[in-house]
PDB file of C-alpha atoms in Angstrom:
ATOM      1  CA  UNK A  14     -27.486   0.827  42.363  1.00 41.00           C
ATOM      2  CA  UNK A  15     -27.285  -2.560  40.787  1.00 49.00           C
ATOM      3  CA  UNK A  16     -28.686  -2.975  37.274  1.00 48.00           C
ATOM      4  CA  UNK A  17     -30.724  -6.167  37.087  1.00 48.00           C
ATOM      5  CA  UNK A  18     -30.200  -7.810  33.742  1.00 49.00           C
ATOM      6  CA  UNK A  19     -32.896 -10.347  34.230  1.00 44.00           C
ATOM      7  CA  UNK A  20     -35.432 -10.987  36.971  1.00 42.00           C
ATOM      8  CA  UNK A  21     -37.100 -14.380  37.125  1.00 42.00           C
ATOM      9  CA  UNK A  22     -40.849 -14.302  36.331  1.00 37.00           C
ATOM     10  CA  UNK A  23     -41.753 -15.966  39.556  1.00 35.00           C
ATOM     11  CA  UNK A  24     -40.215 -16.682  42.910  1.00 38.00           C
ATOM     12  CA  UNK A  25     -39.325 -20.307  43.617  1.00 39.00           C
ATOM     13  CA  UNK A  26     -38.836 -21.228  47.258  1.00 38.00           C
ATOM     14  CA  UNK A  27     -36.625 -24.044  48.415  1.00 41.00           C
ATOM     15  CA  UNK A  28     -37.774 -26.694  50.820  1.00 40.00           C
ATOM     16  CA  UNK A  29     -34.446 -27.385  52.538  1.00 44.00           C
ATOM     17  CA  UNK A  30     -32.817 -26.055  55.627  1.00 45.00           C
ATOM     18  CA  UNK A  31     -33.164 -22.345  56.455  1.00 48.00           C
ATOM     19  CA  UNK A  32     -30.122 -20.193  55.595  1.00 45.00           C
ATOM     20  CA  UNK A  33     -27.734 -19.667  58.537  1.00 51.00           C
ATOM     21  CA  UNK A  34     -25.033 -17.393  57.104  1.00 64.00           C
ATOM     22  CA  UNK A  35     -25.372 -14.165  55.124  1.00 90.00           C
ATOM     23  CA  UNK A  36     -23.776 -13.729  51.776  1.00 92.00           C
ATOM     24  CA  UNK A  37     -21.159 -15.992  50.168  1.00 94.00           C
ATOM     25  CA  UNK A  38     -19.301 -14.952  46.994  1.00 94.00           C
ATOM     26  CA  UNK A  39     -17.640 -17.384  44.548  1.00 96.00           C
ATOM     27  CA  UNK A  40     -15.486 -15.583  41.984  1.00 96.00           C
ATOM     28  CA  UNK A  41     -14.849 -17.522  38.752  1.00 96.00           C
ATOM     29  CA  UNK A  42     -12.360 -16.731  36.006  1.00 95.00           C
ATOM     30  CA  UNK A  43     -11.354 -17.932  32.560  1.00 95.00           C
ATOM     31  CA  UNK A  44     -13.469 -20.287  30.523  1.00 96.00           C
ATOM     32  CA  UNK A  45     -16.126 -22.594  32.042  1.00 96.00           C
ATOM     33  CA  UNK A  46     -16.077 -25.814  30.108  1.00 96.00           C
ATOM     34  CA  UNK A  47     -16.485 -29.555  30.699  1.00 95.00           C
ATOM     35  CA  UNK A  48     -12.739 -29.636  31.583  1.00 96.00           C
ATOM     36  CA  UNK A  49     -13.229 -27.629  34.779  1.00 96.00           C
ATOM     37  CA  UNK A  50     -16.988 -28.013  35.383  1.00 95.00           C
ATOM     38  CA  UNK A  51     -16.413 -30.712  38.085  1.00 95.00           C
ATOM     39  CA  UNK A  52     -13.997 -28.461  40.060  1.00 96.00           C
ATOM     40  CA  UNK A  53     -16.262 -25.440  39.735  1.00 96.00           C
ATOM     41  CA  UNK A  54     -19.316 -27.480  40.672  1.00 96.00           C
ATOM     42  CA  UNK A  55     -17.502 -28.786  43.747  1.00 95.00           C
ATOM     43  CA  UNK A  56     -16.587 -25.214  44.807  1.00 95.00           C
ATOM     44  CA  UNK A  57     -20.217 -24.098  44.427  1.00 96.00           C
ATOM     45  CA  UNK A  58     -21.455 -27.133  46.382  1.00 95.00           C
ATOM     46  CA  UNK A  59     -18.925 -26.380  49.163  1.00 95.00           C
ATOM     47  CA  UNK A  60     -20.194 -22.810  49.314  1.00 95.00           C
ATOM     48  CA  UNK A  61     -23.807 -24.009  49.554  1.00 96.00           C
ATOM     49  CA  UNK A  62     -22.964 -26.385  52.446  1.00 93.00           C
ATOM     50  CA  UNK A  63     -22.803 -23.408  54.803  1.00 90.00           C
ATOM     51  CA  UNK A  64     -26.467 -22.658  53.978  1.00 92.00           C
ATOM     52  CA  UNK A  65     -25.957 -19.039  52.959  1.00 95.00           C
ATOM     53  CA  UNK A  66     -28.953 -16.781  52.535  1.00 94.00           C
ATOM     54  CA  UNK A  67     -27.368 -15.607  49.249  1.00 95.00           C
ATOM     55  CA  UNK A  68     -24.819 -17.297  47.028  1.00 96.00           C
ATOM     56  CA  UNK A  69     -23.277 -14.841  44.602  1.00 96.00           C
ATOM     57  CA  UNK A  70     -21.426 -16.173  41.572  1.00 96.00           C
ATOM     58  CA  UNK A  71     -19.160 -13.397  40.246  1.00 96.00           C
ATOM     59  CA  UNK A  72     -18.374 -13.789  36.558  1.00 96.00           C
ATOM     60  CA  UNK A  73     -16.249 -10.682  36.240  1.00 95.00           C
ATOM     61  CA  UNK A  74     -13.253 -12.614  35.022  1.00 95.00           C
ATOM     62  CA  UNK A  75     -15.099 -15.276  32.986  1.00 95.00           C
ATOM     63  CA  UNK A  76     -14.453 -15.027  29.253  1.00 93.00           C
ATOM     64  CA  UNK A  77     -16.671 -17.878  28.011  1.00 93.00           C
ATOM     65  CA  UNK A  78     -19.227 -20.411  29.273  1.00 95.00           C
ATOM     66  CA  UNK A  79     -19.651 -23.526  27.067  1.00 95.00           C
ATOM     67  CA  UNK A  80     -22.863 -25.472  26.902  1.00 93.00           C
ATOM     68  CA  UNK A  81     -21.358 -28.427  28.716  1.00 93.00           C
ATOM     69  CA  UNK A  82     -19.736 -26.133  31.333  1.00 94.00           C
ATOM     70  CA  UNK A  83     -23.075 -24.432  32.053  1.00 93.00           C
ATOM     71  CA  UNK A  84     -24.325 -27.523  33.826  1.00 94.00           C
ATOM     72  CA  UNK A  85     -22.599 -26.114  36.987  1.00 95.00           C
ATOM     73  CA  UNK A  86     -25.160 -23.252  37.049  1.00 95.00           C
ATOM     74  CA  UNK A  87     -28.157 -25.596  36.651  1.00 93.00           C
ATOM     75  CA  UNK A  88     -26.847 -27.853  39.348  1.00 95.00           C
ATOM     76  CA  UNK A  89     -26.029 -25.036  41.726  1.00 96.00           C
ATOM     77  CA  UNK A  90     -29.400 -23.467  41.149  1.00 95.00           C
ATOM     78  CA  UNK A  91     -31.228 -26.728  41.936  1.00 95.00           C
ATOM     79  CA  UNK A  92     -29.171 -27.206  45.122  1.00 95.00           C
ATOM     80  CA  UNK A  93     -29.618 -23.587  46.151  1.00 96.00           C
ATOM     81  CA  UNK A  94     -33.372 -23.796  45.817  1.00 94.00           C
ATOM     82  CA  UNK A  95     -33.492 -27.002  47.796  1.00 94.00           C
ATOM     83  CA  UNK A  96     -31.526 -25.352  50.592  1.00 93.00           C
ATOM     84  CA  UNK A  97     -33.519 -22.089  50.586  1.00 94.00           C
ATOM     85  CA  UNK A  98     -30.589 -20.133  49.221  1.00 95.00           C
ATOM     86  CA  UNK A  99     -30.935 -17.225  46.830  1.00 94.00           C
ATOM     87  CA  UNK A 100     -28.496 -17.605  43.932  1.00 95.00           C
ATOM     88  CA  UNK A 101     -27.425 -14.511  41.962  1.00 95.00           C
ATOM     89  CA  UNK A 102     -24.877 -13.995  39.172  1.00 95.00           C
ATOM     90  CA  UNK A 103     -22.967 -10.697  39.139  1.00 95.00           C
ATOM     91  CA  UNK A 104     -20.708  -8.930  36.635  1.00 95.00           C
ATOM     92  CA  UNK A 105     -22.221 -10.963  33.763  1.00 90.00           C
ATOM     93  CA  UNK A 106     -21.099  -9.463  30.434  1.00 89.00           C
ATOM     94  CA  UNK A 107     -19.618 -10.162  27.034  1.00 91.00           C
ATOM     95  CA  UNK A 108     -19.478 -13.678  25.682  1.00 91.00           C
ATOM     96  CA  UNK A 109     -20.186 -15.227  29.044  1.00 91.00           C
ATOM     97  CA  UNK A 110     -23.426 -13.277  29.327  1.00 92.00           C
ATOM     98  CA  UNK A 111     -24.310 -14.163  25.687  1.00 92.00           C
ATOM     99  CA  UNK A 112     -23.741 -17.864  26.387  1.00 92.00           C
ATOM    100  CA  UNK A 113     -25.935 -17.787  29.539  1.00 92.00           C
ATOM    101  CA  UNK A 114     -28.700 -16.137  27.594  1.00 92.00           C
ATOM    102  CA  UNK A 115     -28.415 -18.534  24.632  1.00 93.00           C
ATOM    103  CA  UNK A 116     -28.524 -21.551  27.008  1.00 90.00           C
ATOM    104  CA  UNK A 117     -31.657 -20.264  28.767  1.00 91.00           C
ATOM    105  CA  UNK A 118     -30.040 -19.600  32.113  1.00 90.00           C
ATOM    106  CA  UNK A 119     -31.057 -15.911  31.843  1.00 88.00           C
ATOM    107  CA  UNK A 120     -34.602 -17.081  32.333  1.00 90.00           C
ATOM    108  CA  UNK A 121     -33.969 -18.707  35.691  1.00 90.00           C
ATOM    109  CA  UNK A 122     -31.014 -16.838  37.241  1.00 90.00           C
ATOM    110  CA  UNK A 123     -31.082 -13.327  38.727  1.00 91.00           C
ATOM    111  CA  UNK A 124     -28.224 -11.749  36.720  1.00 91.00           C
ATOM    112  CA  UNK A 125     -26.594  -8.343  37.291  1.00 89.00           C
ATOM    113  CA  UNK A 126     -24.086  -6.543  35.041  1.00 85.00           C
ATOM    114  CA  UNK A 127     -22.434  -5.038  38.103  1.00 86.00           C
ATOM    115  CA  UNK A 128     -22.671  -5.711  41.862  1.00 85.00           C
ATOM    116  CA  UNK A 129     -25.731  -7.421  43.136  1.00 78.00           C
ATOM    117  CA  UNK A 130     -28.533  -5.781  45.054  1.00 75.00           C
ATOM    118  CA  UNK A 131     -27.885  -4.198  48.417  1.00 61.00           C
ATOM    119  CA  UNK A 132     -28.864  -6.388  51.412  1.00 57.00           C
ATOM    120  CA  UNK A 133     -32.482  -6.154  52.173  1.00 50.00           C
ATOM    121  CA  UNK A 134     -35.679  -8.152  51.874  1.00 46.00           C
ATOM    122  CA  UNK A 135     -35.042 -11.608  50.364  1.00 44.00           C
ATOM    123  CA  UNK A 136     -36.477 -11.845  46.926  1.00 44.00           C
ATOM    124  CA  UNK A 137     -35.470 -13.610  43.742  1.00 45.00           C
ATOM    125  CA  UNK A 138     -34.951 -17.220  42.727  1.00 47.00           C
ATOM    126  CA  UNK A 139     -34.801 -19.114  45.919  1.00 42.00           C
TER     127      UNK A 139
END
């Protein structure tokens, strides 16, 4: 069973198109900084264009998230909510998790230290 590191205090529902595909996973690695934020943001936007019900961002291989690199999470979350997509972060740990918490993203993202929740009723931070 997945261990939820943080659950948003309230559900936020998007006003965009209804999700059409199931679950899309984007696996990131290395450092997330301003140097690669544009490329990562583009990958997340491309994943959102298919209108998935859930977009999972796997941070299992991410070693650090800088403040200026974290903009990709805020942007993806805004776009996901507008499209009615639930965005979750999995395998968040170490320095990357610490950075997300320090930047306040832990307050708005559903973050799991391992795999995300099993498929079921849609809940979370749409």
